Coordinates of C-alpha atoms in Angstrom, one line a residue:
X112 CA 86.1 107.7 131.5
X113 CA 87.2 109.6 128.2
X114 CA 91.1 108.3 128.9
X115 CA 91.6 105.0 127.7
X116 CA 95.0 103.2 129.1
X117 CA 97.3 101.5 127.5
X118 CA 98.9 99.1 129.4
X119 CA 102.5 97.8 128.3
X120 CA 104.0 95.2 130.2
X121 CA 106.9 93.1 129.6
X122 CA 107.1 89.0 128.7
X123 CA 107.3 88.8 133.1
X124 CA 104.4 90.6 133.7
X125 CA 102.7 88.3 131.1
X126 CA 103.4 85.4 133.2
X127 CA 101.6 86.5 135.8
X128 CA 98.1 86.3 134.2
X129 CA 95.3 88.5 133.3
X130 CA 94.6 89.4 137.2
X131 CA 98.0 91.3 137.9
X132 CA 97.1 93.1 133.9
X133 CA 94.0 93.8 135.6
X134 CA 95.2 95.3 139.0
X135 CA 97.3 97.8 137.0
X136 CA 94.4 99.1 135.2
X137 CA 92.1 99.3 138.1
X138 CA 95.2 101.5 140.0
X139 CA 95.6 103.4 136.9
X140 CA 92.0 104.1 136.6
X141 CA 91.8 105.4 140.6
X142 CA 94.6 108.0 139.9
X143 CA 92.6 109.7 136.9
X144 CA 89.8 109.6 139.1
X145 CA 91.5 112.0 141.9
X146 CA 89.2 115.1 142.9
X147 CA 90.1 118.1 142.9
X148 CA 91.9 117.6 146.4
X149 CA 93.1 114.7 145.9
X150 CA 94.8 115.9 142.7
X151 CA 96.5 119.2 144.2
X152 CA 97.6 117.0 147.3
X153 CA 99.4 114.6 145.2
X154 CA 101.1 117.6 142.7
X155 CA 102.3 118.9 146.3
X156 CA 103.7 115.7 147.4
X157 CA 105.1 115.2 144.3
X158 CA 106.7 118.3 144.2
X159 CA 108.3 117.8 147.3
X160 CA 109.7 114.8 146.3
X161 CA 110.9 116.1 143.0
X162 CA 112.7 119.1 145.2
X163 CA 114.7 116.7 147.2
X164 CA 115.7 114.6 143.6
X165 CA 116.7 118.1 142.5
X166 CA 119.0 118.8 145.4
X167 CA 121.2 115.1 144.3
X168 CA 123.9 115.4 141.7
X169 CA 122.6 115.9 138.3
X170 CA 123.6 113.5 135.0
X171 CA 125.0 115.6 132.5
X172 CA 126.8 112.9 130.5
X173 CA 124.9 110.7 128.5
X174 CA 127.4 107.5 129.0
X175 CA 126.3 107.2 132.8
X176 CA 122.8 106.9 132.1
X177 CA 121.2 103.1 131.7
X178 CA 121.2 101.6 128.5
X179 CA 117.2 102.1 128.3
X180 CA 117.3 106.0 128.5
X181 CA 119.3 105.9 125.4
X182 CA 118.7 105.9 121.3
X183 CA 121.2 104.3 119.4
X184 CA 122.0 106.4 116.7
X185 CA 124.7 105.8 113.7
X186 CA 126.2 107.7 110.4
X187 CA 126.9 105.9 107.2
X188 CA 130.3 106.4 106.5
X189 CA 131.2 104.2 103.7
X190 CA 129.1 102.4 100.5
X191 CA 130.4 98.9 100.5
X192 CA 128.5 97.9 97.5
X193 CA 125.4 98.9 95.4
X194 CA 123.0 96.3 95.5
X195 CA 120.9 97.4 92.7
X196 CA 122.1 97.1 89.1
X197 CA 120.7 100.5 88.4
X198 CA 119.7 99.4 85.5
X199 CA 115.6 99.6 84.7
X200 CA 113.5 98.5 81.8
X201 CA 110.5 101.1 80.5
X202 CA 109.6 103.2 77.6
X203 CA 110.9 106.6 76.4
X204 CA 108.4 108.9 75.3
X205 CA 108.9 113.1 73.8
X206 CA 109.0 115.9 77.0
X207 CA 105.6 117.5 77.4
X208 CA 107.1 120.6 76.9
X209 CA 108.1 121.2 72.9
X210 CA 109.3 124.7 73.3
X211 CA 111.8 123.8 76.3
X212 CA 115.9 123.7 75.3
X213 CA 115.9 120.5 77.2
X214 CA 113.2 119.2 74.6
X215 CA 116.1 119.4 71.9
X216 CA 118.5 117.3 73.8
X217 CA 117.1 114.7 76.0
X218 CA 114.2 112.3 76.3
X219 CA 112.3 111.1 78.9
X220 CA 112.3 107.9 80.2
X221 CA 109.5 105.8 82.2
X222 CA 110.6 102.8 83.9
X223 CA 108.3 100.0 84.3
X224 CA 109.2 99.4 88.1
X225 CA 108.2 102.8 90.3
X226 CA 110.1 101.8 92.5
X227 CA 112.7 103.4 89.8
X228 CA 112.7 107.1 89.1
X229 CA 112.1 108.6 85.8
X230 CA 115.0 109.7 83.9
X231 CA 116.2 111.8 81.6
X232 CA 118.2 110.2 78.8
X233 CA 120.1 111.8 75.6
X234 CA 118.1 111.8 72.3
X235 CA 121.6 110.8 70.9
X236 CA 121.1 107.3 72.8
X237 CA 117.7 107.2 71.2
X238 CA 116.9 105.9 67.6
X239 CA 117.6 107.8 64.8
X240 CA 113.8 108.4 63.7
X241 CA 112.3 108.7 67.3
X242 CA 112.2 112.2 67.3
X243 CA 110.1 112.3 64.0
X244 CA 108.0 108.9 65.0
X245 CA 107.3 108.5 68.5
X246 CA 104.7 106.5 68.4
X247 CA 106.4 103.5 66.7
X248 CA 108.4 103.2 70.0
X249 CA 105.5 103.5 72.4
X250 CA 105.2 99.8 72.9
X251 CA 108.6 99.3 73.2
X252 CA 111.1 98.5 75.8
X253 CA 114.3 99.6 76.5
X254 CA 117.3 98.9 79.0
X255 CA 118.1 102.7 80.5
X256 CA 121.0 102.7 83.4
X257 CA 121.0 105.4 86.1
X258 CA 124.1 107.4 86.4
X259 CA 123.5 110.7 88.1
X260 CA 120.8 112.0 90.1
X261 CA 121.6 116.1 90.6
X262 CA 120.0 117.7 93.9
X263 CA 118.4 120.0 91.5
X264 CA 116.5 117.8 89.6
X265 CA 113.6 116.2 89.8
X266 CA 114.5 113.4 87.8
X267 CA 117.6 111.2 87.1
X268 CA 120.3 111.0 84.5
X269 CA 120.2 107.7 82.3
X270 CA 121.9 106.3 79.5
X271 CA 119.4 103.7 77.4
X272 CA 121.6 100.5 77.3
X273 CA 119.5 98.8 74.3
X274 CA 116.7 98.4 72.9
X275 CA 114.5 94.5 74.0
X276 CA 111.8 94.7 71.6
X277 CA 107.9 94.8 72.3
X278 CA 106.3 94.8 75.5
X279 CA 104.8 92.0 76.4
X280 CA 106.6 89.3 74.6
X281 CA 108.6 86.5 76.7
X282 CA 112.2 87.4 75.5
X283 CA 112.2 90.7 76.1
X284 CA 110.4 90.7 79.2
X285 CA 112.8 88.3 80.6
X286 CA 116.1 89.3 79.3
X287 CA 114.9 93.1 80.6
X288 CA 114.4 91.1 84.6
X289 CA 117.4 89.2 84.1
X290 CA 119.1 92.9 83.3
X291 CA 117.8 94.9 86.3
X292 CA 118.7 91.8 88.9
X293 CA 122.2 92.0 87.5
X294 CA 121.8 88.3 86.8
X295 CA 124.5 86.9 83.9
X296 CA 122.5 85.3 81.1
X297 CA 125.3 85.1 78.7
X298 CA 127.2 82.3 77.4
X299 CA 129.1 79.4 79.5
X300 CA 132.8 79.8 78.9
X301 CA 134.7 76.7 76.8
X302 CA 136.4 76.4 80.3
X303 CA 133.0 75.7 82.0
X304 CA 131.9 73.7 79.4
X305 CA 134.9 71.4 79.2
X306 CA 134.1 70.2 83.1
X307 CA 130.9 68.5 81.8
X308 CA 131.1 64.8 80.1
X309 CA 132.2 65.1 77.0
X310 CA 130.8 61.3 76.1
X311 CA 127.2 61.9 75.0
X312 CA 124.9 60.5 75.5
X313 CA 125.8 60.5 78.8
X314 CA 123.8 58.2 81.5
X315 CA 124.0 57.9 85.2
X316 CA 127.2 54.5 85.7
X317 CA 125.1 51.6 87.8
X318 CA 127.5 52.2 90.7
X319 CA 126.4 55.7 90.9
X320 CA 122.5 54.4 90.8
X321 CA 123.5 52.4 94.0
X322 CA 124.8 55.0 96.3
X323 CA 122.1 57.2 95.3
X324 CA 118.6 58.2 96.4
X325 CA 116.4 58.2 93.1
X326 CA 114.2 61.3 92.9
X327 CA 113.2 60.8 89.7

């Protein structure tokens, strides 16, 4: 009565209802409930049976086995294409430790997304008076782009890209999204702007209103 029994049956056994779902639970339930007797009988049995398996030719390659027995397994062999810009918007901020030789070279940076890791970035990247002022660039964002990331370390290698301005303004907060999605914002090209009607204003010809479904 402790057991409880998990039955897993496939889409056919579904089909056949709740009764059949039922029988197999009820059959289950019977062969936990085997006395003592009952239970040494059937390991005997059993054991016979599994003798006379055991005297049949054994399947020592894997390809000869069914499908089901099997785990697909694979190795990446090749990086097609990095999908993420690796670039991250956050805040840089002083080490914790002052008396550290890394202090005196790098900063760290936070990124807003955790997703990201934190990274280590040159204070020659940084501005010239963060060292000396910190706290004037507490609130404010930065572009930093991953480039290494050493076994040894616990955090990443960044280079700060530039500097967006203060958190929780619209410009900087979207030009920072627009960054880290790798999305151009940037200027059309003359050559894209020459394919659009150079006769303003421009309005929709009377011909083209015919043809055309209105969704205005």
């Amino acid at each position: 009565p402790d057991v409880i029994i998990e039955a897993q049956f496939d889409d056919n056994d579904a089909e056949h209802g709740q009764d059949d779902l039922q029988d197999v639970l009820t059959d289950d339930i019977k062969k936990l409930s085997l006395d003592t007797g009952e239970r040494a009988k059937a390991v005997g049995i059993s054991g016979v049976q599994r003798a006379k398996q055991d005297d049949g030719p054994k399947v020592n390659d894997p390809r000869l086995l069914p499908d089901k027995f099997l785990q697909r397994t694979a190795k990446v062999v090749y990086i097609l294409e990095k999908k993420h810009s690796r670039a991250a918007t956050g805040f840089i901020k002083l080490l914790a430790d002052k008396n550290s030789e890394l202090f005196k070279r790098c900063a760290m940076f936070s990124p807003v997304d955790h997703r990201v890791p934190r990274a280590y970035v040159s204070l020659a990247d940084c501005p010239p008076d963060f060292v000396t002022r910190p706290e004037d660039y507490s609130n404010m964002l930065f572009i930093c782009r991953i480039v290494d990331w050493k076994e040894d370390s616990n955090f990443a290698t960044g280079q700060l890209a530039k500097s967006l301005g203060q958190a929780g303004e619209i410009e900087p907060e979207t030009e920072g999204i627009l960054t880290e999605y790798g999305v151009d914002f940037s200027d059309f090209s003359p050559e894209a702007l020459e394919c659009l009607p150079q006769s303003l204003p421009w309005v929709i010809s009377p011909g083209e209103l015919a043809k055309r479904r209105d969704l205005r």
